[in-house]
mmCIF file as gemmi writes it, N, C-alpha and C atoms, coordinates in Angstrom:
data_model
loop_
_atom_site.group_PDB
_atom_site.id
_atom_site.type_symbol
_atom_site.label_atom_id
_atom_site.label_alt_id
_atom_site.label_comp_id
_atom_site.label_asym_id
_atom_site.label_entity_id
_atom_site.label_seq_id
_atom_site.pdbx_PDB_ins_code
_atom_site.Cartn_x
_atom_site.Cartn_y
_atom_site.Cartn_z
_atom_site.occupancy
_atom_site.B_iso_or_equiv
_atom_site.pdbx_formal_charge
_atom_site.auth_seq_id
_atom_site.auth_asym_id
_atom_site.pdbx_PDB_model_num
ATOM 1 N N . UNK Axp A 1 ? 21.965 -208.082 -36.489 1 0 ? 1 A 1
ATOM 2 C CA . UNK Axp A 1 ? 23.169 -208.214 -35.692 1 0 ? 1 A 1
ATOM 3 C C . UNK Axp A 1 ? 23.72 -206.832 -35.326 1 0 ? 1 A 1
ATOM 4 N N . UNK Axp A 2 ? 24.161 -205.676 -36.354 1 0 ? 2 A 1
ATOM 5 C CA . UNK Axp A 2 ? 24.457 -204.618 -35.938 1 0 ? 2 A 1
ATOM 6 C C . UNK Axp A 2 ? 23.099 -204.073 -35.062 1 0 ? 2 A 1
ATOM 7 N N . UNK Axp A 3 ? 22.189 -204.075 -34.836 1 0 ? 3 A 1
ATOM 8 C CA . UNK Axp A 3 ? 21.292 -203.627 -33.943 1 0 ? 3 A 1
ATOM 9 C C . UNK Axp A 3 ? 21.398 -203.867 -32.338 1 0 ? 3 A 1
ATOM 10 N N . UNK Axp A 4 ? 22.124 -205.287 -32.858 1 0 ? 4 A 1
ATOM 11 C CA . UNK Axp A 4 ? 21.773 -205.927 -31.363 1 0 ? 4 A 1
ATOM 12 C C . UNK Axp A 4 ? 23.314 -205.023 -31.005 1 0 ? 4 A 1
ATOM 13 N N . UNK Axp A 5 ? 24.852 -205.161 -31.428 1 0 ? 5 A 1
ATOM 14 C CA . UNK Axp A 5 ? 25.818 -204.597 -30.714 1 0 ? 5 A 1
ATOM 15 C C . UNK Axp A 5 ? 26.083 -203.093 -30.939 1 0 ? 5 A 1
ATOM 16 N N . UNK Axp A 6 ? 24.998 -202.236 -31.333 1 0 ? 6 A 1
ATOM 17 C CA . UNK Axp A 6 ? 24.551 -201.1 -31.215 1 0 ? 6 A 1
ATOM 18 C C . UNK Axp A 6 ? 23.423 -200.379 -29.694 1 0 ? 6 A 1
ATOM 19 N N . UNK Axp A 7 ? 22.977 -201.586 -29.748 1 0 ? 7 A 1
ATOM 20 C CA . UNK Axp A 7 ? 21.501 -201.594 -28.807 1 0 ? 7 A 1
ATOM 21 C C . UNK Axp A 7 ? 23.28 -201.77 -27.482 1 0 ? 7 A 1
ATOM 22 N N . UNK Axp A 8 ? 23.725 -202.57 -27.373 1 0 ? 8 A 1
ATOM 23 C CA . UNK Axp A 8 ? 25.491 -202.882 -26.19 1 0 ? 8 A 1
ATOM 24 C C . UNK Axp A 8 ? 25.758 -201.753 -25.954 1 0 ? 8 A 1
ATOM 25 N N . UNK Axp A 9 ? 26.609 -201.475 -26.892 1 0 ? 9 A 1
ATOM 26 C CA . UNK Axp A 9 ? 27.51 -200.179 -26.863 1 0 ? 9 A 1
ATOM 27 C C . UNK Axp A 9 ? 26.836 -199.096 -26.024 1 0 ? 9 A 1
ATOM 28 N N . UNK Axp A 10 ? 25.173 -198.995 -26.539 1 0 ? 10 A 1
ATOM 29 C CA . UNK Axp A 10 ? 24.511 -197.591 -25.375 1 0 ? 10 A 1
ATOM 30 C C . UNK Axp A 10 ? 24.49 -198.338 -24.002 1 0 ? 10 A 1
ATOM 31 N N . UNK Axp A 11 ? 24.236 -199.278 -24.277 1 0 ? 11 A 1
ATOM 32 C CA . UNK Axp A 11 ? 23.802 -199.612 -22.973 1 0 ? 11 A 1
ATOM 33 C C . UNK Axp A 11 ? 24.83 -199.713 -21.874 1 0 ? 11 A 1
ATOM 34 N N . UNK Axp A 12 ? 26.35 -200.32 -22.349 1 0 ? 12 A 1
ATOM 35 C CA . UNK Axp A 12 ? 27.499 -199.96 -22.061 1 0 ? 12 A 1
ATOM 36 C C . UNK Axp A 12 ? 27.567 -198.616 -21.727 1 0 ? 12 A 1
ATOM 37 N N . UNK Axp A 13 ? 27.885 -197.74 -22.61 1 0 ? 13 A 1
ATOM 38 C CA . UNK Axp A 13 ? 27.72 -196.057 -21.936 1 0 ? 13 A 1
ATOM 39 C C . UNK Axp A 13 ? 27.219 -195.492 -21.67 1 0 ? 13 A 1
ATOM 40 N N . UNK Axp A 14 ? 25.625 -196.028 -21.644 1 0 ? 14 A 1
ATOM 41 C CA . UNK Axp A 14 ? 25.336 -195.312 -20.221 1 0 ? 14 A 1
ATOM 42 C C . UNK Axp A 14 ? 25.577 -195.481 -18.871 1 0 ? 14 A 1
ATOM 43 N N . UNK Axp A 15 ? 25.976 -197.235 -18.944 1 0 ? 15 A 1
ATOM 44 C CA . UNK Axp A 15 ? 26.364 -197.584 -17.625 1 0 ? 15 A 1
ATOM 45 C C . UNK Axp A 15 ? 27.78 -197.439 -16.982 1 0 ? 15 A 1
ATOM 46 N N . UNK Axp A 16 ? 28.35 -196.771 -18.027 1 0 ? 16 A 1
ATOM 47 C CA . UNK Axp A 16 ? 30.043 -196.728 -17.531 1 0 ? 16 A 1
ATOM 48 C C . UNK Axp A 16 ? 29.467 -195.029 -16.832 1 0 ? 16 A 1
ATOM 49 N N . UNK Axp A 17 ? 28.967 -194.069 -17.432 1 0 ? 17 A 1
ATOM 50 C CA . UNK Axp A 17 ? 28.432 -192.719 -17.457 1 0 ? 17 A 1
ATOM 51 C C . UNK Axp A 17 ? 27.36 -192.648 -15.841 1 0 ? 17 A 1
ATOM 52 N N . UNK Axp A 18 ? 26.791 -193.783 -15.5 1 0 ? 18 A 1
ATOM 53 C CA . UNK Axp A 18 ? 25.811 -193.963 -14.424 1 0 ? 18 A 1
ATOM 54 C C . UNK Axp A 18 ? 26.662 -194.052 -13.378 1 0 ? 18 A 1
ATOM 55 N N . UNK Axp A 19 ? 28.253 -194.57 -13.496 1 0 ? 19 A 1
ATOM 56 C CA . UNK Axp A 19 ? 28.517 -194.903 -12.148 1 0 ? 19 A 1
ATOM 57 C C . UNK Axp A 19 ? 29.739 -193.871 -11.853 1 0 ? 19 A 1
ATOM 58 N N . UNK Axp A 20 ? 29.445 -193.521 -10.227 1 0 ? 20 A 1
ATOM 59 C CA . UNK Axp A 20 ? 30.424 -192.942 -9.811 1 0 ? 20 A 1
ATOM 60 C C . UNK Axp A 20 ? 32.18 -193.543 -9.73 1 0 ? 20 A 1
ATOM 61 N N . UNK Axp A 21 ? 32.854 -192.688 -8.845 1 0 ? 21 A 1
ATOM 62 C CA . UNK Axp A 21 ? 34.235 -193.601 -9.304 1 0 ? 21 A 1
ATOM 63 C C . UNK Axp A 21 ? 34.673 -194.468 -8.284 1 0 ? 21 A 1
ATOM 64 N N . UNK Axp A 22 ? 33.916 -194.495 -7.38 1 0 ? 22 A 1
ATOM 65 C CA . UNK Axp A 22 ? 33.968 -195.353 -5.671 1 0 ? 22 A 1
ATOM 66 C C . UNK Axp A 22 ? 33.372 -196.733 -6.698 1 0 ? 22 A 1
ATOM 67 N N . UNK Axp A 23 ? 32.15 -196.575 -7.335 1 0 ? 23 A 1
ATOM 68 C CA . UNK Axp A 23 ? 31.026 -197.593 -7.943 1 0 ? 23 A 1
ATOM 69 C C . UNK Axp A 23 ? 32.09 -198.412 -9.233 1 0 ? 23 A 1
ATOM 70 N N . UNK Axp A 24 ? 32.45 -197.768 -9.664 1 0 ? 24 A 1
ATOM 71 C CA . UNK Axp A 24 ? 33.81 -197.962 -10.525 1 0 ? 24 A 1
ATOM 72 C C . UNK Axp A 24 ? 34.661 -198.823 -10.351 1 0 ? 24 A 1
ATOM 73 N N . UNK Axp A 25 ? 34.819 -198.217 -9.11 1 0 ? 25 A 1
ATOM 74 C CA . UNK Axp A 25 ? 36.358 -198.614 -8.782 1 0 ? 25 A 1
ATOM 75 C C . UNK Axp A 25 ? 35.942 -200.459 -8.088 1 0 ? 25 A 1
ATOM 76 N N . UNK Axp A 26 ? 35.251 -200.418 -7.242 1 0 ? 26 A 1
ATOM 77 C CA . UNK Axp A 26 ? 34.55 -201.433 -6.508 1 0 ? 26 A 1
ATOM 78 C C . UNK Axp A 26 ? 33.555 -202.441 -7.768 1 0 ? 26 A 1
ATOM 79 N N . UNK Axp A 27 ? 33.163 -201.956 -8.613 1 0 ? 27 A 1
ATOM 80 C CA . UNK Axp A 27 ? 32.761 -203.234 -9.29 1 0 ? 27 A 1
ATOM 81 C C . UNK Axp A 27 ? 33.406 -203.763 -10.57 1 0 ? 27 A 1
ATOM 82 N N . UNK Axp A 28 ? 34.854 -203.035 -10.902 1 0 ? 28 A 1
ATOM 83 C CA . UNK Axp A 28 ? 36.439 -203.756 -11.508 1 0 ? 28 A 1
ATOM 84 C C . UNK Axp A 28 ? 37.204 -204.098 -10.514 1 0 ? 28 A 1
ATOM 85 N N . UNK Axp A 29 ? 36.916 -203.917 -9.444 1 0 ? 29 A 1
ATOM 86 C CA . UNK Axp A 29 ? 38.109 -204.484 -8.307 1 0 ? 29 A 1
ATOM 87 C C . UNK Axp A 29 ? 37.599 -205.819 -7.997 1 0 ? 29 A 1
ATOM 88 N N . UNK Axp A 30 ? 36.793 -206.466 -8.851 1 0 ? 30 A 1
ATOM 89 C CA . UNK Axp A 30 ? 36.44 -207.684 -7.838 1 0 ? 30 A 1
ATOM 90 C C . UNK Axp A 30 ? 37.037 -208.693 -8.894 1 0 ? 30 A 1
ATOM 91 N N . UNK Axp A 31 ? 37.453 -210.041 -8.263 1 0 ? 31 A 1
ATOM 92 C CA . UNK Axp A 31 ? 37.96 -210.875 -9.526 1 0 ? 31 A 1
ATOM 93 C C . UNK Axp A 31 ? 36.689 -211.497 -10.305 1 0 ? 31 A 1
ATOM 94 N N . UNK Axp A 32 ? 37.099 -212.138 -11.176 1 0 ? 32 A 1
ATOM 95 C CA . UNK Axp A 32 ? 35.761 -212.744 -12.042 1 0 ? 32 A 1
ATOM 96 C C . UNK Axp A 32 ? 35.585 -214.421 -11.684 1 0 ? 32 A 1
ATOM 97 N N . UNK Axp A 33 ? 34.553 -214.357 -11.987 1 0 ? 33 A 1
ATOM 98 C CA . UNK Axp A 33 ? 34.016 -216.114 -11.653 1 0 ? 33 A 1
ATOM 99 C C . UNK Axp A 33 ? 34.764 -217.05 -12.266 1 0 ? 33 A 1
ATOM 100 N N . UNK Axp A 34 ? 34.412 -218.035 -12.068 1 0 ? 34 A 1
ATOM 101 C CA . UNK Axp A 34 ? 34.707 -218.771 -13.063 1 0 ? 34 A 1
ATOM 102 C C . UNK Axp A 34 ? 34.006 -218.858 -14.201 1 0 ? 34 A 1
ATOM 103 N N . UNK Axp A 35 ? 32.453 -219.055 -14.212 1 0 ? 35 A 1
ATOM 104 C CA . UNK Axp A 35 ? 31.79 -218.774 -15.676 1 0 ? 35 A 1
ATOM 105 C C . UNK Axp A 35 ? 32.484 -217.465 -16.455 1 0 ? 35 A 1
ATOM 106 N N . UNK Axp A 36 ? 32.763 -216.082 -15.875 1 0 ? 36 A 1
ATOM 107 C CA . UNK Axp A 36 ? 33.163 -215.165 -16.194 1 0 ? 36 A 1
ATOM 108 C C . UNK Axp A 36 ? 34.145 -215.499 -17.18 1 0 ? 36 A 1
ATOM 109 N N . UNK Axp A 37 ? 35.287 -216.525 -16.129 1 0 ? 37 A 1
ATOM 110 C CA . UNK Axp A 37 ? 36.395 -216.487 -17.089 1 0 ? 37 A 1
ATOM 111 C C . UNK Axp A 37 ? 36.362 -217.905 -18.271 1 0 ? 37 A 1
ATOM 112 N N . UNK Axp A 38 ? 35.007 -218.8 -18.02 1 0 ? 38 A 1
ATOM 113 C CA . UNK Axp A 38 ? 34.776 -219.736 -19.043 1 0 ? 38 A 1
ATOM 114 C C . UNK Axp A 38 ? 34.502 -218.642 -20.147 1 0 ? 38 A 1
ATOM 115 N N . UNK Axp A 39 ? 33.76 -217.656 -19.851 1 0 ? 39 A 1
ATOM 116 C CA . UNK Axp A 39 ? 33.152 -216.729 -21.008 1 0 ? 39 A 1
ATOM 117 C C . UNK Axp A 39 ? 34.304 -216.216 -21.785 1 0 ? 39 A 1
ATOM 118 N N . UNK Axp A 40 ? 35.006 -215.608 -21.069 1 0 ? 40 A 1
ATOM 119 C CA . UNK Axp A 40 ? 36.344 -214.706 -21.485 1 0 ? 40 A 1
ATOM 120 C C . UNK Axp A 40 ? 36.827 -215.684 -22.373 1 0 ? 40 A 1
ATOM 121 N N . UNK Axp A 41 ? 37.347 -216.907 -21.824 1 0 ? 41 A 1
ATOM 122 C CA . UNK Axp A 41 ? 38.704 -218.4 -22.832 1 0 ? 41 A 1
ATOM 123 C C . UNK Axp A 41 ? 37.954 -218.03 -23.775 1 0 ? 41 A 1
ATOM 124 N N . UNK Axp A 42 ? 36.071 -218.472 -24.287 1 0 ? 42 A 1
ATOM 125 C CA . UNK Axp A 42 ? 35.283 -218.976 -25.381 1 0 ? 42 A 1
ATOM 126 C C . UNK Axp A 42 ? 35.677 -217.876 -26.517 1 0 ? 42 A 1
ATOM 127 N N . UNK Axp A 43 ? 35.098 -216.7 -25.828 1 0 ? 43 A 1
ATOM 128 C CA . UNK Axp A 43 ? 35.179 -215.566 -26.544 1 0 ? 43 A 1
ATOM 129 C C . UNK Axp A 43 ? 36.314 -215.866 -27.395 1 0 ? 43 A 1
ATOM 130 N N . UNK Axp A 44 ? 37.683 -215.681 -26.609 1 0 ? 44 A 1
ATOM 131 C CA . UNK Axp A 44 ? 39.01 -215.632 -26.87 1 0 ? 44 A 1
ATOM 132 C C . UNK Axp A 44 ? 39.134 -216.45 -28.17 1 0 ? 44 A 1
ATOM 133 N N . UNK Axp A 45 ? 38.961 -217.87 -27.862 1 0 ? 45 A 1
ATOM 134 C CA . UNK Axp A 45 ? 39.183 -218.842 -28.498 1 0 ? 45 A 1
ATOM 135 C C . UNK Axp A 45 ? 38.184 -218.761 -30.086 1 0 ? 45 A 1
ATOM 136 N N . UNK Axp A 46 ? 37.442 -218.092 -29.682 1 0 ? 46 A 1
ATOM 137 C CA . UNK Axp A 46 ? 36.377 -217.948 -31.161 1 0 ? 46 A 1
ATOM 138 C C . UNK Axp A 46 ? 36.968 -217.106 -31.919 1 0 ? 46 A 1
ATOM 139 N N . UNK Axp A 47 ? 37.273 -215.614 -31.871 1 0 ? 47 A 1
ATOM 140 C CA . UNK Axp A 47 ? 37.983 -214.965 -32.63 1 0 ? 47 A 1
ATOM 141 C C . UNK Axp A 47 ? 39.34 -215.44 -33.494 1 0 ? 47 A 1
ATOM 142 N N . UNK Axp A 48 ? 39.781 -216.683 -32.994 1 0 ? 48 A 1
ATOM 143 C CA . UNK Axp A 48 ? 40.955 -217.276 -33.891 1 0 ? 48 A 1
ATOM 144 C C . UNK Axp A 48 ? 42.002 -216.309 -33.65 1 0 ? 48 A 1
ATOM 145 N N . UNK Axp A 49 ? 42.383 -215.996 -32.867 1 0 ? 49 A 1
ATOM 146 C CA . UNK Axp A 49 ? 43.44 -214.8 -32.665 1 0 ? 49 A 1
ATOM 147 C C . UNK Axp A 49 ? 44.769 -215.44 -33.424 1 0 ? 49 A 1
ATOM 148 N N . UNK Axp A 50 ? 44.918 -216.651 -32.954 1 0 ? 50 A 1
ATOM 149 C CA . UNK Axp A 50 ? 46.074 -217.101 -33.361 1 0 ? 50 A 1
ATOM 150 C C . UNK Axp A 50 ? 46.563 -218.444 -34.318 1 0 ? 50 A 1
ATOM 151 N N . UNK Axp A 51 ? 45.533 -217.937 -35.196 1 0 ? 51 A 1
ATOM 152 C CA . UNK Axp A 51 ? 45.236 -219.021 -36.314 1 0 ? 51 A 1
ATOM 153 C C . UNK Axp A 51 ? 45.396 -217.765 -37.456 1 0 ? 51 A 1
ATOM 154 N N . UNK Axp A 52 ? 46.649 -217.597 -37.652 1 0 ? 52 A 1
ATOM 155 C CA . UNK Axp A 52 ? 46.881 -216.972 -38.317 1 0 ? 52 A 1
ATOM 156 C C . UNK Axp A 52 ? 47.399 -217.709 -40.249 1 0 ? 52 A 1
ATOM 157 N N . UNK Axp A 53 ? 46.65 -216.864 -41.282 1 0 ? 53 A 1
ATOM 158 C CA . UNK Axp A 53 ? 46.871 -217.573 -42.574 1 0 ? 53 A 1
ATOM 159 C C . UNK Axp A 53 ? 47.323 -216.273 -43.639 1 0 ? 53 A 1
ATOM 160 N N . UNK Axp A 54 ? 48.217 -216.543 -44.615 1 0 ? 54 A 1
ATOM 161 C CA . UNK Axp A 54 ? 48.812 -216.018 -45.462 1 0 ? 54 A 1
ATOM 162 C C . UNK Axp A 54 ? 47.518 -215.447 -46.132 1 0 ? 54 A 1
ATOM 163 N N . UNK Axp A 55 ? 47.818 -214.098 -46.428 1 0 ? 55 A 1
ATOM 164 C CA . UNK Axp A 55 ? 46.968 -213.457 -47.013 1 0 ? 55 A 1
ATOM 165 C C . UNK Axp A 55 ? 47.188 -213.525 -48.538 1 0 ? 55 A 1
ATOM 166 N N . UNK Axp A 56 ? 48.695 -212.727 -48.948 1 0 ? 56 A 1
ATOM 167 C CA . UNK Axp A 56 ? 48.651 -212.726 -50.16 1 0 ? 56 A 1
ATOM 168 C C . UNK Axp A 56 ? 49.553 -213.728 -50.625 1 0 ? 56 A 1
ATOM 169 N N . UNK Axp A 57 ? 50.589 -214.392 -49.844 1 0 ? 57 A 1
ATOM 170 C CA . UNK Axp A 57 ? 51.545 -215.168 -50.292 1 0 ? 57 A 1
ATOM 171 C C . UNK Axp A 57 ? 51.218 -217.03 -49.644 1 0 ? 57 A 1
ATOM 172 N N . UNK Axp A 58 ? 51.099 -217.689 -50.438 1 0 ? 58 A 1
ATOM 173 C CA . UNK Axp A 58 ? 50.556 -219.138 -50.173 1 0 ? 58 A 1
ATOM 174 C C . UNK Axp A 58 ? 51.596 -219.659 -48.969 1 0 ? 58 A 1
ATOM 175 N N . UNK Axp A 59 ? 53.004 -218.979 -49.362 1 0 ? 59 A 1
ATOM 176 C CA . UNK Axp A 59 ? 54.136 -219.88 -48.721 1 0 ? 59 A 1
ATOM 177 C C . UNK Axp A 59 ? 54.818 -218.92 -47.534 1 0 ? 59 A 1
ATOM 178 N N . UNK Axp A 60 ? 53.754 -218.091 -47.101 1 0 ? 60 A 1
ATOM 179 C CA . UNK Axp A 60 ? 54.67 -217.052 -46.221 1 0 ? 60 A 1
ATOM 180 C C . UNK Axp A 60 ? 53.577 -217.715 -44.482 1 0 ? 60 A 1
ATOM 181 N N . UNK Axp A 61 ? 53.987 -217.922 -43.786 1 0 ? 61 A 1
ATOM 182 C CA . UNK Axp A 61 ? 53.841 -218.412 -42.466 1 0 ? 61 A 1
ATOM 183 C C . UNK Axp A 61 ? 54.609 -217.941 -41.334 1 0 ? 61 A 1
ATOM 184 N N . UNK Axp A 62 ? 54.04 -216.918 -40.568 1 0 ? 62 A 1
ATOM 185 C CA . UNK Axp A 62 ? 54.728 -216.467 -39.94 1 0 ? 62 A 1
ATOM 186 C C . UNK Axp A 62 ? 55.079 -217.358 -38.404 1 0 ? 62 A 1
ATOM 187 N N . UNK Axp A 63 ? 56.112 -216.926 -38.32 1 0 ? 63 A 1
ATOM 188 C CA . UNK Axp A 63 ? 56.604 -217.801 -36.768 1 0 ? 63 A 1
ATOM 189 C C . UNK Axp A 63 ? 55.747 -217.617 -35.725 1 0 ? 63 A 1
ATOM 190 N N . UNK Axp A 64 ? 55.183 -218.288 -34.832 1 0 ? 64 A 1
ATOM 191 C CA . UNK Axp A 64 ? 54.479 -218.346 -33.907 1 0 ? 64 A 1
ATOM 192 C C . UNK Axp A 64 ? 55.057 -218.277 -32.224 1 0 ? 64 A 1
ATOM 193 N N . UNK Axp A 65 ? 54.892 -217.099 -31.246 1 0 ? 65 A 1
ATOM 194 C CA . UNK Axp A 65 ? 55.257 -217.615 -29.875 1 0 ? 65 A 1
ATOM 195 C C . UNK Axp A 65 ? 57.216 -216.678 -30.071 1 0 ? 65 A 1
ATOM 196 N N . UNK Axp A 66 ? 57.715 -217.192 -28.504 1 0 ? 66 A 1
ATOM 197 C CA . UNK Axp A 66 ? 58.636 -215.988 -29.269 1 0 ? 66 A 1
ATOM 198 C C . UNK Axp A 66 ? 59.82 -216.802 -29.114 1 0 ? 66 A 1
């Protein structure tokens, strides 16, 4: 697993490093698909961002939302 998001990361910088800032600028200026943004929710939703649980105290729950 660390191989494989080691093997990313270069491959990521070289490709941020490959492109000029016209190339840059023009392939973040475009909006994302929809698979794009099915990808993005999944991602999102897998990390548990907001499934948050008491670490050291059983009865401490923090408030959620504002």
């Amino acid at each position: 697993m660390r191989v494989k998001e080691q093997l990313q990361k270069e491959q990521e910088k070289k490709f941020q490093e490959d492109l000029s800032f016209a190339e840059w600028l023009d392939y973040f200026s475009k909006e994302p698909t929809s698979q794009e943004l099915d990808a993005m929710e999944k991602e999102f939703t897998t990390k548990k961002l907001f499934r948050l649980q008491p670490s050291n105290n059983t009865h401490y729950y923090p408030l959620q939302g504002a």
